[in-house]
Amino acid sequence: METENSTEISSFADQISTSSFAFSSIFDLAGDHVGAGAPGKSGSSLGFMELLGIQDLGDPPAFDFPEPAPALQVPESSDITNLPATPNSSSISSSSTEAATEERQQKSSTTVVEEEEQEKTKKALKPKKKNQKREREPRFAFMTKSEVDHLEDGYRWRKYGQKAVKNSPFPRSYYRCTSAMCGVKKRVERSCDDPTIVVTTYEGQHTHSSPVAPRGSTASIPPDSLVFAPDPTGFSLPLQTSQSHSLQQQQQHPYFFNFPPSMNFSPSSDPTPSLLQDMRFCTSAAAAATLLRDHGLLQDIVPAEMRKEE
DNA sequence: CGCTTTTGACCCGCGC
DNA sequence: GCGCGGGTCAAAAGCG
């Protein structure tokens, strides 16, 4: 598996320079949900801007795609994905980064202080320094078609809040990693447009390399596919169109991210700040990034200049 | 008994 | 300044 992953990551890196790539599922990499699966051929395509996580998941409609994204180009060789076809989670998922709000906040506050993080651990009721906005961790979000809200990802989470989502009948749940000193959080909510789609947003990095053993109480169901979600204003991923068809398609090649041809990802290119933001995002996101990093794969998928961001 | 979930209250940032 | 919505806290309840 490891070898296969490495191979896959390499191909991923190779494809970055050609504007499209395949990427194994973060859950797969997390090592907790390795099942038998179909090889990946081509996947759904997604917009670059979306890949960058410009989409604000909180704003409905989350899946309004103005125009279809370019076709995905994924080599057949990149079939590392072994996905169990569980009855609970049928494929189709898309992921998106929630960098928009984060970016907005960072623009207004250039101070990145660890103090902020510590402050967050303190009581929220405590008055905060006026000039220090809360520093938000990079986020990594993805959508999963699943009947269960809380997908097991190898870590233990404690729910610390739940809020009703505006314009949505489904509440949003807030979870924190139960490991001491690990401030990773995640939010789980269902898409109001498609109740079968669960939107999970990770925030922060796990400070512990080894995920705890999954508990039986949580659903141990991996997403069948992961695709970065598009920004409504940018490229799009027709998640809701011909679901059965795309579902079947994606089951054949799940766990692939795709950059449209319009995305020039060559090292020589000059990534926009948002791109850097989002890439850092991907590299630091929860389990996926942690594992990638732990396995020394980070450099394979993220340009050096982006890694500097961290 | 210890851990997790629930839930109402509170704080904060943002838009108007 | 005010209202709204997102995010978090913490006491109480639930559960194994």
PDB file of C-alpha atoms in Angstrom, chain A residues 51-250:
ATOM      1  CA  LEU A  51      -9.491  23.425  -5.553  1.00  0.00           C
ATOM      2  CA  LEU A  52      -8.000  26.384  -3.969  1.00  0.00           C
ATOM      3  CA  GLY A  53     -10.803  26.348  -1.564  1.00  0.00           C
ATOM      4  CA  ILE A  54     -12.368  29.583  -2.331  1.00  0.00           C
ATOM      5  CA  GLN A  55     -15.757  28.280  -1.818  1.00  0.00           C
ATOM      6  CA  ASP A  56     -17.441  29.176   1.361  1.00  0.00           C
ATOM      7  CA  LEU A  57     -19.275  26.110   2.380  1.00  0.00           C
ATOM      8  CA  GLY A  58     -21.462  28.006   4.634  1.00  0.00           C
ATOM      9  CA  ASP A  59     -23.086  29.907   1.868  1.00  0.00           C
ATOM     10  CA  PRO A  60     -25.875  28.277   0.071  1.00  0.00           C
ATOM     11  CA  PRO A  61     -26.196  27.112  -2.485  1.00  0.00           C
ATOM     12  CA  ALA A  62     -23.032  25.251  -1.941  1.00  0.00           C
ATOM     13  CA  PHE A  63     -23.216  23.464  -5.205  1.00  0.00           C
ATOM     14  CA  ASP A  64     -24.190  25.881  -7.764  1.00  0.00           C
ATOM     15  CA  PHE A  65     -22.032  25.211 -10.704  1.00  0.00           C
ATOM     16  CA  PRO A  66     -22.215  27.769 -13.411  1.00  0.00           C
ATOM     17  CA  GLU A  67     -20.405  25.667 -15.882  1.00  0.00           C
ATOM     18  CA  PRO A  68     -18.962  22.209 -16.072  1.00  0.00           C
ATOM     19  CA  ALA A  69     -15.365  21.758 -15.363  1.00  0.00           C
ATOM     20  CA  PRO A  70     -12.926  20.367 -17.841  1.00  0.00           C
ATOM     21  CA  ALA A  71     -12.767  16.667 -18.129  1.00  0.00           C
ATOM     22  CA  LEU A  72     -10.546  14.911 -15.727  1.00  0.00           C
ATOM     23  CA  GLN A  73      -7.410  13.382 -16.989  1.00  0.00           C
ATOM     24  CA  VAL A  74      -6.270  10.607 -14.824  1.00  0.00           C
ATOM     25  CA  PRO A  75      -3.989   7.927 -16.065  1.00  0.00           C
ATOM     26  CA  GLU A  76      -5.078   4.415 -15.562  1.00  0.00           C
ATOM     27  CA  SER A  77      -1.862   3.682 -13.872  1.00  0.00           C
ATOM     28  CA  SER A  78      -2.997   5.672 -10.949  1.00  0.00           C
ATOM     29  CA  ASP A  79      -5.304   3.175  -9.535  1.00  0.00           C
ATOM     30  CA  ILE A  80      -4.207   2.877  -6.037  1.00  0.00           C
ATOM     31  CA  THR A  81      -7.540   3.338  -4.628  1.00  0.00           C
ATOM     32  CA  ASN A  82      -9.149   0.451  -3.031  1.00  0.00           C
ATOM     33  CA  LEU A  83     -12.523   1.373  -1.987  1.00  0.00           C
ATOM     34  CA  PRO A  84     -15.066  -0.768  -0.363  1.00  0.00           C
ATOM     35  CA  ALA A  85     -18.455  -0.389  -1.821  1.00  0.00           C
ATOM     36  CA  THR A  86     -20.256  -0.001   1.403  1.00  0.00           C
ATOM     37  CA  PRO A  87     -23.971   0.338   1.333  1.00  0.00           C
ATOM     38  CA  ASN A  88     -23.785   3.320   3.562  1.00  0.00           C
ATOM     39  CA  SER A  89     -21.521   5.450   1.573  1.00  0.00           C
ATOM     40  CA  SER A  90     -21.923   5.591  -2.025  1.00  0.00           C
ATOM     41  CA  SER A  91     -19.512   7.684  -3.789  1.00  0.00           C
ATOM     42  CA  ILE A  92     -19.638  11.127  -5.069  1.00  0.00           C
ATOM     43  CA  SER A  93     -18.043  13.523  -2.937  1.00  0.00           C
ATOM     44  CA  SER A  94     -16.305  16.608  -3.511  1.00  0.00           C
ATOM     45  CA  SER A  95     -14.097  18.529  -1.327  1.00  0.00           C
ATOM     46  CA  SER A  96     -13.456  22.095  -1.000  1.00  0.00           C
ATOM     47  CA  THR A  97     -11.283  24.270   1.013  1.00  0.00           C
ATOM     48  CA  GLU A  98     -12.732  27.017   3.009  1.00  0.00           C
ATOM     49  CA  ALA A  99     -10.039  29.471   2.483  1.00  0.00           C
ATOM     50  CA  ALA A 100     -12.251  32.305   1.571  1.00  0.00           C
ATOM     51  CA  THR A 101     -13.184  33.400   5.000  1.00  0.00           C
ATOM     52  CA  GLU A 102      -9.848  32.509   6.335  1.00  0.00           C
ATOM     53  CA  GLU A 103      -8.111  34.482   3.720  1.00  0.00           C
ATOM     54  CA  ARG A 104     -10.333  37.382   4.380  1.00  0.00           C
ATOM     55  CA  GLN A 105      -9.428  37.365   7.996  1.00  0.00           C
ATOM     56  CA  GLN A 106      -5.771  36.997   7.365  1.00  0.00           C
ATOM     57  CA  LYS A 107      -5.801  39.959   5.113  1.00  0.00           C
ATOM     58  CA  SER A 108      -7.072  42.107   7.857  1.00  0.00           C
ATOM     59  CA  SER A 109      -4.681  40.701  10.349  1.00  0.00           C
ATOM     60  CA  THR A 110      -1.171  39.853   9.448  1.00  0.00           C
ATOM     61  CA  THR A 111      -0.213  38.765  12.882  1.00  0.00           C
ATOM     62  CA  VAL A 112       0.051  35.067  13.113  1.00  0.00           C
ATOM     63  CA  VAL A 113       0.533  34.284  16.703  1.00  0.00           C
ATOM     64  CA  GLU A 114       0.649  31.082  18.554  1.00  0.00           C
ATOM     65  CA  GLU A 115      -0.736  33.063  21.347  1.00  0.00           C
ATOM     66  CA  GLU A 116      -3.916  33.115  19.458  1.00  0.00           C
ATOM     67  CA  GLU A 117      -4.123  29.401  19.507  1.00  0.00           C
ATOM     68  CA  GLN A 118      -3.479  29.317  23.182  1.00  0.00           C
ATOM     69  CA  GLU A 119      -6.029  31.940  23.640  1.00  0.00           C
ATOM     70  CA  LYS A 120      -8.579  29.846  21.927  1.00  0.00           C
ATOM     71  CA  THR A 121      -8.028  27.096  24.369  1.00  0.00           C
ATOM     72  CA  LYS A 122      -8.840  29.456  27.144  1.00  0.00           C
ATOM     73  CA  LYS A 123     -12.299  30.463  27.884  1.00  0.00           C
ATOM     74  CA  ALA A 124     -14.065  32.106  25.069  1.00  0.00           C
ATOM     75  CA  LEU A 125     -15.617  34.414  27.538  1.00  0.00           C
ATOM     76  CA  LYS A 126     -12.359  36.039  28.279  1.00  0.00           C
ATOM     77  CA  PRO A 127     -11.883  39.348  26.617  1.00  0.00           C
ATOM     78  CA  LYS A 128      -9.545  39.236  23.696  1.00  0.00           C
ATOM     79  CA  LYS A 129      -7.006  41.718  22.623  1.00  0.00           C
ATOM     80  CA  LYS A 130      -8.579  44.251  20.428  1.00  0.00           C
ATOM     81  CA  ASN A 131      -6.046  44.224  17.677  1.00  0.00           C
ATOM     82  CA  GLN A 132      -5.577  40.554  17.496  1.00  0.00           C
ATOM     83  CA  LYS A 133      -8.056  38.742  15.457  1.00  0.00           C
ATOM     84  CA  ARG A 134      -8.394  35.104  15.975  1.00  0.00           C
ATOM     85  CA  GLU A 135      -5.930  33.266  13.863  1.00  0.00           C
ATOM     86  CA  ARG A 136      -7.594  30.474  12.027  1.00  0.00           C
ATOM     87  CA  GLU A 137      -5.954  27.263  11.139  1.00  0.00           C
ATOM     88  CA  PRO A 138      -5.820  26.168   7.564  1.00  0.00           C
ATOM     89  CA  ARG A 139      -8.867  24.254   6.648  1.00  0.00           C
ATOM     90  CA  PHE A 140      -9.515  21.360   4.452  1.00  0.00           C
ATOM     91  CA  ALA A 141     -12.990  20.451   3.505  1.00  0.00           C
ATOM     92  CA  PHE A 142     -14.500  17.749   1.444  1.00  0.00           C
ATOM     93  CA  MET A 143     -17.873  16.382   0.681  1.00  0.00           C
ATOM     94  CA  THR A 144     -18.853  12.807   1.036  1.00  0.00           C
ATOM     95  CA  LYS A 145     -21.951  11.026   0.019  1.00  0.00           C
ATOM     96  CA  SER A 146     -22.859   9.097   3.070  1.00  0.00           C
ATOM     97  CA  GLU A 147     -25.742   8.309   5.304  1.00  0.00           C
ATOM     98  CA  VAL A 148     -23.734   8.831   8.409  1.00  0.00           C
ATOM     99  CA  ASP A 149     -22.656  12.249   9.490  1.00  0.00           C
ATOM    100  CA  HIS A 150     -19.565  11.460  11.371  1.00  0.00           C
ATOM    101  CA  LEU A 151     -17.210   9.440   9.260  1.00  0.00           C
ATOM    102  CA  GLU A 152     -14.491   7.561  11.029  1.00  0.00           C
ATOM    103  CA  ASP A 153     -11.141   8.887   9.992  1.00  0.00           C
ATOM    104  CA  GLY A 154      -8.872   7.197  12.458  1.00  0.00           C
ATOM    105  CA  TYR A 155      -8.920   9.909  15.065  1.00  0.00           C
ATOM    106  CA  ARG A 156     -11.086  10.337  18.077  1.00  0.00           C
ATOM    107  CA  TRP A 157     -13.278  13.350  18.216  1.00  0.00           C
ATOM    108  CA  ARG A 158     -15.319  14.975  20.893  1.00  0.00           C
ATOM    109  CA  LYS A 159     -18.340  16.919  19.924  1.00  0.00           C
ATOM    110  CA  TYR A 160     -18.366  20.310  21.545  1.00  0.00           C
ATOM    111  CA  GLY A 161     -21.147  22.071  19.797  1.00  0.00           C
ATOM    112  CA  GLN A 162     -23.924  22.035  17.355  1.00  0.00           C
ATOM    113  CA  LYS A 163     -25.535  24.879  15.554  1.00  0.00           C
ATOM    114  CA  ALA A 164     -28.385  25.257  13.192  1.00  0.00           C
ATOM    115  CA  VAL A 165     -27.276  26.264   9.763  1.00  0.00           C
ATOM    116  CA  LYS A 166     -29.037  29.101   8.144  1.00  0.00           C
ATOM    117  CA  ASN A 167     -31.092  28.104   5.135  1.00  0.00           C
ATOM    118  CA  SER A 168     -30.533  24.504   5.936  1.00  0.00           C
ATOM    119  CA  PRO A 169     -32.641  22.032   7.856  1.00  0.00           C
ATOM    120  CA  PHE A 170     -29.530  20.224   8.935  1.00  0.00           C
ATOM    121  CA  PRO A 171     -27.432  21.292  11.898  1.00  0.00           C
ATOM    122  CA  ARG A 172     -23.681  21.684  11.849  1.00  0.00           C
ATOM    123  CA  SER A 173     -21.703  19.762  14.396  1.00  0.00           C
ATOM    124  CA  TYR A 174     -18.390  20.820  15.843  1.00  0.00           C
ATOM    125  CA  TYR A 175     -15.789  18.293  16.883  1.00  0.00           C
ATOM    126  CA  ARG A 176     -12.390  18.549  18.495  1.00  0.00           C
ATOM    127  CA  CYS A 177      -9.665  15.963  18.530  1.00  0.00           C
ATOM    128  CA  THR A 178      -9.634  14.327  21.931  1.00  0.00           C
ATOM    129  CA  SER A 179      -5.887  13.960  22.009  1.00  0.00           C
ATOM    130  CA  ALA A 180      -4.213  16.231  24.473  1.00  0.00           C
ATOM    131  CA  MET A 181      -2.465  19.213  22.977  1.00  0.00           C
ATOM    132  CA  CYS A 182      -4.042  18.512  19.662  1.00  0.00           C
ATOM    133  CA  GLY A 183      -6.167  21.387  18.611  1.00  0.00           C
ATOM    134  CA  VAL A 184      -7.527  19.958  15.443  1.00  0.00           C
ATOM    135  CA  LYS A 185     -11.154  20.627  14.881  1.00  0.00           C
ATOM    136  CA  LYS A 186     -13.650  19.586  12.349  1.00  0.00           C
ATOM    137  CA  ARG A 187     -17.119  20.555  11.384  1.00  0.00           C
ATOM    138  CA  VAL A 188     -19.651  18.235   9.942  1.00  0.00           C
ATOM    139  CA  GLU A 189     -22.782  19.248   8.188  1.00  0.00           C
ATOM    140  CA  ARG A 190     -25.071  18.039   5.494  1.00  0.00           C
ATOM    141  CA  SER A 191     -25.595  19.798   2.285  1.00  0.00           C
ATOM    142  CA  CYS A 192     -28.962  21.429   2.199  1.00  0.00           C
ATOM    143  CA  ASP A 193     -29.104  20.776  -1.494  1.00  0.00           C
ATOM    144  CA  ASP A 194     -28.373  17.134  -1.214  1.00  0.00           C
ATOM    145  CA  PRO A 195     -28.959  15.619   2.228  1.00  0.00           C
ATOM    146  CA  THR A 196     -26.987  12.598   1.234  1.00  0.00           C
ATOM    147  CA  ILE A 197     -23.847  14.663   1.021  1.00  0.00           C
ATOM    148  CA  VAL A 198     -21.880  15.269   4.170  1.00  0.00           C
ATOM    149  CA  VAL A 199     -19.540  18.207   4.241  1.00  0.00           C
ATOM    150  CA  THR A 200     -16.615  17.725   6.578  1.00  0.00           C
ATOM    151  CA  THR A 201     -14.202  20.530   7.270  1.00  0.00           C
ATOM    152  CA  TYR A 202     -10.943  19.924   9.073  1.00  0.00           C
ATOM    153  CA  GLU A 203      -9.091  22.732  10.730  1.00  0.00           C
ATOM    154  CA  GLY A 204      -5.582  22.518  12.034  1.00  0.00           C
ATOM    155  CA  GLN A 205      -2.944  19.877  12.230  1.00  0.00           C
ATOM    156  CA  HIS A 206      -2.790  16.861  14.436  1.00  0.00           C
ATOM    157  CA  THR A 207       0.130  17.086  16.788  1.00  0.00           C
ATOM    158  CA  HIS A 208       0.227  13.383  17.183  1.00  0.00           C
ATOM    159  CA  SER A 209       1.424  11.237  14.364  1.00  0.00           C
ATOM    160  CA  SER A 210      -0.518   8.141  15.112  1.00  0.00           C
ATOM    161  CA  PRO A 211      -4.198   8.266  14.937  1.00  0.00           C
ATOM    162  CA  VAL A 212      -5.954   6.493  17.697  1.00  0.00           C
ATOM    163  CA  ALA A 213      -7.812   3.355  17.028  1.00  0.00           C
ATOM    164  CA  PRO A 214     -11.244   3.984  15.730  1.00  0.00           C
ATOM    165  CA  ARG A 215     -14.084   3.269  18.012  1.00  0.00           C
ATOM    166  CA  GLY A 216     -17.013   1.167  17.177  1.00  0.00           C
ATOM    167  CA  SER A 217     -19.416   3.893  17.961  1.00  0.00           C
ATOM    168  CA  THR A 218     -18.533   5.863  14.944  1.00  0.00           C
ATOM    169  CA  ALA A 219     -19.179   4.834  11.444  1.00  0.00           C
ATOM    170  CA  SER A 220     -16.169   3.343   9.876  1.00  0.00           C
ATOM    171  CA  ILE A 221     -17.043   4.308   6.435  1.00  0.00           C
ATOM    172  CA  PRO A 222     -14.681   5.865   4.048  1.00  0.00           C
ATOM    173  CA  PRO A 223     -15.858   8.202   1.405  1.00  0.00           C
ATOM    174  CA  ASP A 224     -15.944   6.583  -1.914  1.00  0.00           C
ATOM    175  CA  SER A 225     -14.406   9.457  -3.602  1.00  0.00           C
ATOM    176  CA  LEU A 226     -12.918  12.738  -2.802  1.00  0.00           C
ATOM    177  CA  VAL A 227     -12.911  15.614  -5.117  1.00  0.00           C
ATOM    178  CA  PHE A 228     -12.087  19.140  -4.341  1.00  0.00           C
ATOM    179  CA  ALA A 229     -15.171  21.152  -4.586  1.00  0.00           C
ATOM    180  CA  PRO A 230     -15.469  24.037  -6.843  1.00  0.00           C
ATOM    181  CA  ASP A 231     -16.108  27.572  -6.117  1.00  0.00           C
ATOM    182  CA  PRO A 232     -19.517  28.633  -7.296  1.00  0.00           C
ATOM    183  CA  THR A 233     -17.896  31.453  -9.107  1.00  0.00           C
ATOM    184  CA  GLY A 234     -15.282  29.392 -10.733  1.00  0.00           C
ATOM    185  CA  PHE A 235     -14.999  26.023 -12.201  1.00  0.00           C
ATOM    186  CA  SER A 236     -17.511  23.529 -11.251  1.00  0.00           C
ATOM    187  CA  LEU A 237     -18.069  19.976 -10.435  1.00  0.00           C
ATOM    188  CA  PRO A 238     -21.452  18.704 -11.514  1.00  0.00           C
ATOM    189  CA  LEU A 239     -22.056  16.854  -8.334  1.00  0.00           C
ATOM    190  CA  GLN A 240     -25.735  16.727  -8.639  1.00  0.00           C
ATOM    191  CA  THR A 241     -26.091  16.042 -12.265  1.00  0.00           C
ATOM    192  CA  SER A 242     -26.817  12.543 -13.341  1.00  0.00           C
ATOM    193  CA  GLN A 243     -25.930  11.320  -9.954  1.00  0.00           C
ATOM    194  CA  SER A 244     -26.326   7.680 -10.680  1.00  0.00           C
ATOM    195  CA  HIS A 245     -24.128   7.995 -13.656  1.00  0.00           C
ATOM    196  CA  SER A 246     -21.429  10.015 -12.056  1.00  0.00           C
ATOM    197  CA  LEU A 247     -21.719   7.899  -9.011  1.00  0.00           C
ATOM    198  CA  GLN A 248     -20.923   4.849 -10.963  1.00  0.00           C
ATOM    199  CA  GLN A 249     -18.187   6.631 -12.714  1.00  0.00           C
ATOM    200  CA  GLN A 250     -16.612   7.877  -9.591  1.00  0.00           C
TER     201      GLN A 250
END
